[in-house]
Short mmCIF file of C-alpha atoms in Angstrom, two decimals:
data_model
loop_
_atom_site.label_atom_id
_atom_site.label_comp_id
_atom_site.label_asym_id
_atom_site.label_seq_id
_atom_site.Cartn_x
_atom_site.Cartn_y
_atom_site.Cartn_z
CA UNK A 960 -19.27 -22.51 -0.70
CA UNK A 961 -19.14 -22.25 -4.45
CA UNK A 962 -16.81 -19.61 -5.81
CA UNK A 963 -18.90 -16.93 -7.47
CA UNK A 964 -18.87 -13.16 -7.83
CA UNK A 965 -21.92 -12.93 -5.55
CA UNK A 966 -20.36 -15.09 -2.81
CA UNK A 967 -17.06 -13.23 -3.00
CA UNK A 968 -18.86 -9.90 -2.82
CA UNK A 969 -20.81 -11.02 0.26
CA UNK A 970 -17.52 -11.99 1.93
CA UNK A 971 -15.88 -8.64 1.13
CA UNK A 972 -13.28 -10.13 -1.21
CA UNK A 973 -13.26 -7.08 -3.48
CA UNK A 974 -11.40 -3.91 -2.63
CA UNK A 975 -14.21 -1.49 -3.41
CA UNK A 976 -13.84 2.18 -4.24
CA UNK A 977 -10.59 4.04 -3.60
CA UNK A 978 -10.27 5.79 -0.24
CA UNK A 979 -9.92 9.58 -0.25
CA UNK A 980 -7.01 10.85 1.86
CA UNK A 981 -5.03 14.04 2.29
CA UNK A 982 -1.26 14.02 2.10
CA UNK A 983 0.98 16.79 3.36
CA UNK A 984 4.65 17.07 2.53
CA UNK A 985 7.40 19.63 2.70
CA UNK A 986 8.92 20.96 -0.50
CA UNK A 987 11.65 23.46 0.22
CA UNK A 988 10.21 26.04 2.62
CA UNK A 989 6.61 25.24 1.72
CA UNK A 990 4.26 22.71 3.22
CA UNK A 991 1.96 21.37 0.52
CA UNK A 992 -1.27 19.41 0.85
CA UNK A 993 -3.11 17.41 -1.79
CA UNK A 994 -6.10 15.11 -1.93
CA UNK A 995 -5.25 11.63 -3.17
CA UNK A 996 -7.23 8.46 -3.68
CA UNK A 997 -5.74 5.23 -2.45
CA UNK A 998 -6.68 1.90 -3.98
CA UNK A 999 -6.55 -0.92 -1.46
CA UNK A 1000 -3.94 -3.53 -2.30
CA UNK A 1001 -5.39 -5.88 -4.86
CA UNK A 1002 -4.69 -7.48 -8.20
CA UNK A 1003 -3.00 -4.23 -9.31
CA UNK A 1004 -0.55 -4.43 -6.42
CA UNK A 1005 0.15 -8.13 -6.90
CA UNK A 1006 0.84 -7.55 -10.60
CA UNK A 1007 3.18 -4.67 -9.79
CA UNK A 1008 5.00 -6.77 -7.16
CA UNK A 1009 5.57 -9.57 -9.68
CA UNK A 1010 6.88 -7.07 -12.24
CA UNK A 1011 9.25 -5.61 -9.64
CA UNK A 1012 10.49 -9.09 -8.71
CA UNK A 1013 11.27 -9.68 -12.37
CA UNK A 1014 13.20 -6.41 -12.52
CA UNK A 1015 10.64 -4.64 -14.72
CA UNK A 1016 10.45 -1.66 -12.36
CA UNK A 1017 11.29 -0.41 -8.89
CA UNK A 1018 9.20 -2.04 -6.15
CA UNK A 1019 8.32 1.12 -4.20
CA UNK A 1020 7.57 3.06 -7.37
CA UNK A 1021 5.37 0.20 -8.50
CA UNK A 1022 3.54 0.16 -5.17
CA UNK A 1023 2.80 3.89 -5.47
CA UNK A 1024 1.71 3.51 -9.10
CA UNK A 1025 -0.55 0.56 -8.21
CA UNK A 1026 -2.22 2.22 -5.21
CA UNK A 1027 -2.49 5.94 -5.98
CA UNK A 1028 -5.37 6.62 -8.34
CA UNK A 1029 -8.05 9.17 -9.15
CA UNK A 1030 -11.59 9.12 -7.74
CA UNK A 1031 -12.63 6.69 -10.50
CA UNK A 1032 -9.82 4.23 -9.70
CA UNK A 1033 -7.61 5.07 -12.68
CA UNK A 1034 -3.87 5.16 -11.96
CA UNK A 1035 -2.33 8.61 -11.61
CA UNK A 1036 1.29 7.49 -12.03
CA UNK A 1037 3.32 4.82 -13.72
CA UNK A 1038 6.33 3.45 -11.86
CA UNK A 1039 8.46 5.38 -14.34
CA UNK A 1040 6.66 8.64 -13.44
CA UNK A 1041 7.62 8.06 -9.80
CA UNK A 1042 11.29 7.28 -10.53
CA UNK A 1043 11.67 10.00 -13.14
CA UNK A 1044 12.40 7.61 -16.00
CA UNK A 1045 9.24 8.68 -17.87
CA UNK A 1046 10.57 12.23 -18.20
CA UNK A 1047 14.19 12.74 -17.10
CA UNK A 1048 13.76 16.49 -17.45
CA UNK A 1049 10.91 16.45 -14.91
CA UNK A 1050 12.75 13.98 -12.67
CA UNK A 1051 11.54 11.76 -9.86
CA UNK A 1052 8.88 12.60 -7.31
CA UNK A 1053 10.03 14.60 -4.31
CA UNK A 1054 11.28 12.33 -1.50
CA UNK A 1055 8.91 13.85 1.05
CA UNK A 1056 5.94 13.31 -1.27
CA UNK A 1057 7.02 9.69 -1.84
CA UNK A 1058 7.12 9.10 1.93
CA UNK A 1059 3.71 10.78 2.40
CA UNK A 1060 2.20 8.59 -0.34
CA UNK A 1061 3.71 5.42 1.14
CA UNK A 1062 2.31 6.41 4.56
CA UNK A 1063 -1.27 6.81 3.27
CA UNK A 1064 -0.96 3.53 1.34
CA UNK A 1065 0.08 1.79 4.56
CA UNK A 1066 -2.69 3.52 6.52
CA UNK A 1067 -5.46 2.55 4.08
CA UNK A 1068 -4.21 -1.04 3.90
CA UNK A 1069 -3.70 -1.47 7.65
CA UNK A 1070 0.00 -2.21 7.25
CA UNK A 1071 2.04 -2.11 10.44
CA UNK A 1072 -1.07 -2.35 12.60
CA UNK A 1073 -0.47 -5.82 14.05
CA UNK A 1074 -1.00 -5.94 17.78
CA UNK A 1075 1.99 -7.15 19.77
CA UNK A 1076 1.38 -10.16 22.01
CA UNK A 1077 0.17 -9.27 25.49
CA UNK A 1078 2.83 -9.29 28.17
CA UNK A 1079 2.65 -12.08 30.71
CA UNK A 1080 0.35 -14.37 28.75
CA UNK A 1081 1.12 -17.47 26.83
CA UNK A 1082 -1.04 -19.64 24.65
CA UNK A 1083 1.13 -22.72 25.08
CA UNK A 1084 1.87 -24.48 28.33
CA UNK A 1085 5.21 -26.13 28.73
CA UNK A 1086 5.92 -29.10 30.86
CA UNK A 1087 9.25 -29.53 32.48
CA UNK A 1088 9.19 -33.27 31.96
CA UNK A 1089 9.36 -33.99 35.68
CA UNK A 1090 6.59 -34.89 38.08
CA UNK A 1091 6.27 -33.50 41.55
#
């Protein structure tokens, strides 16, 4: 196969449009709900991960900033918005909201969905080294 936009598109190598999700979190006595759009992990996420590895920003904040977007795919937050560095007076995002956002990011990207191996089955046969 030759690498081309058309071939990659046929194989599903692009992330496509953001996925609409609802998040619910507790803030004080209130339970709040909001509609968010989640960008599947892609170039944006890889770039953010590299920046975090270099110490440019917090890894979790970068993941939220890379994945949470509007319906058109434009980022809603910067990593500094999430951590509160962008506006110290406003502060960081509420912990419960951060966890809700991380949960929908994981859900959209299928993280943590690996199936455990089936009990009682093995794909490799071992020989004891002795003949009977």
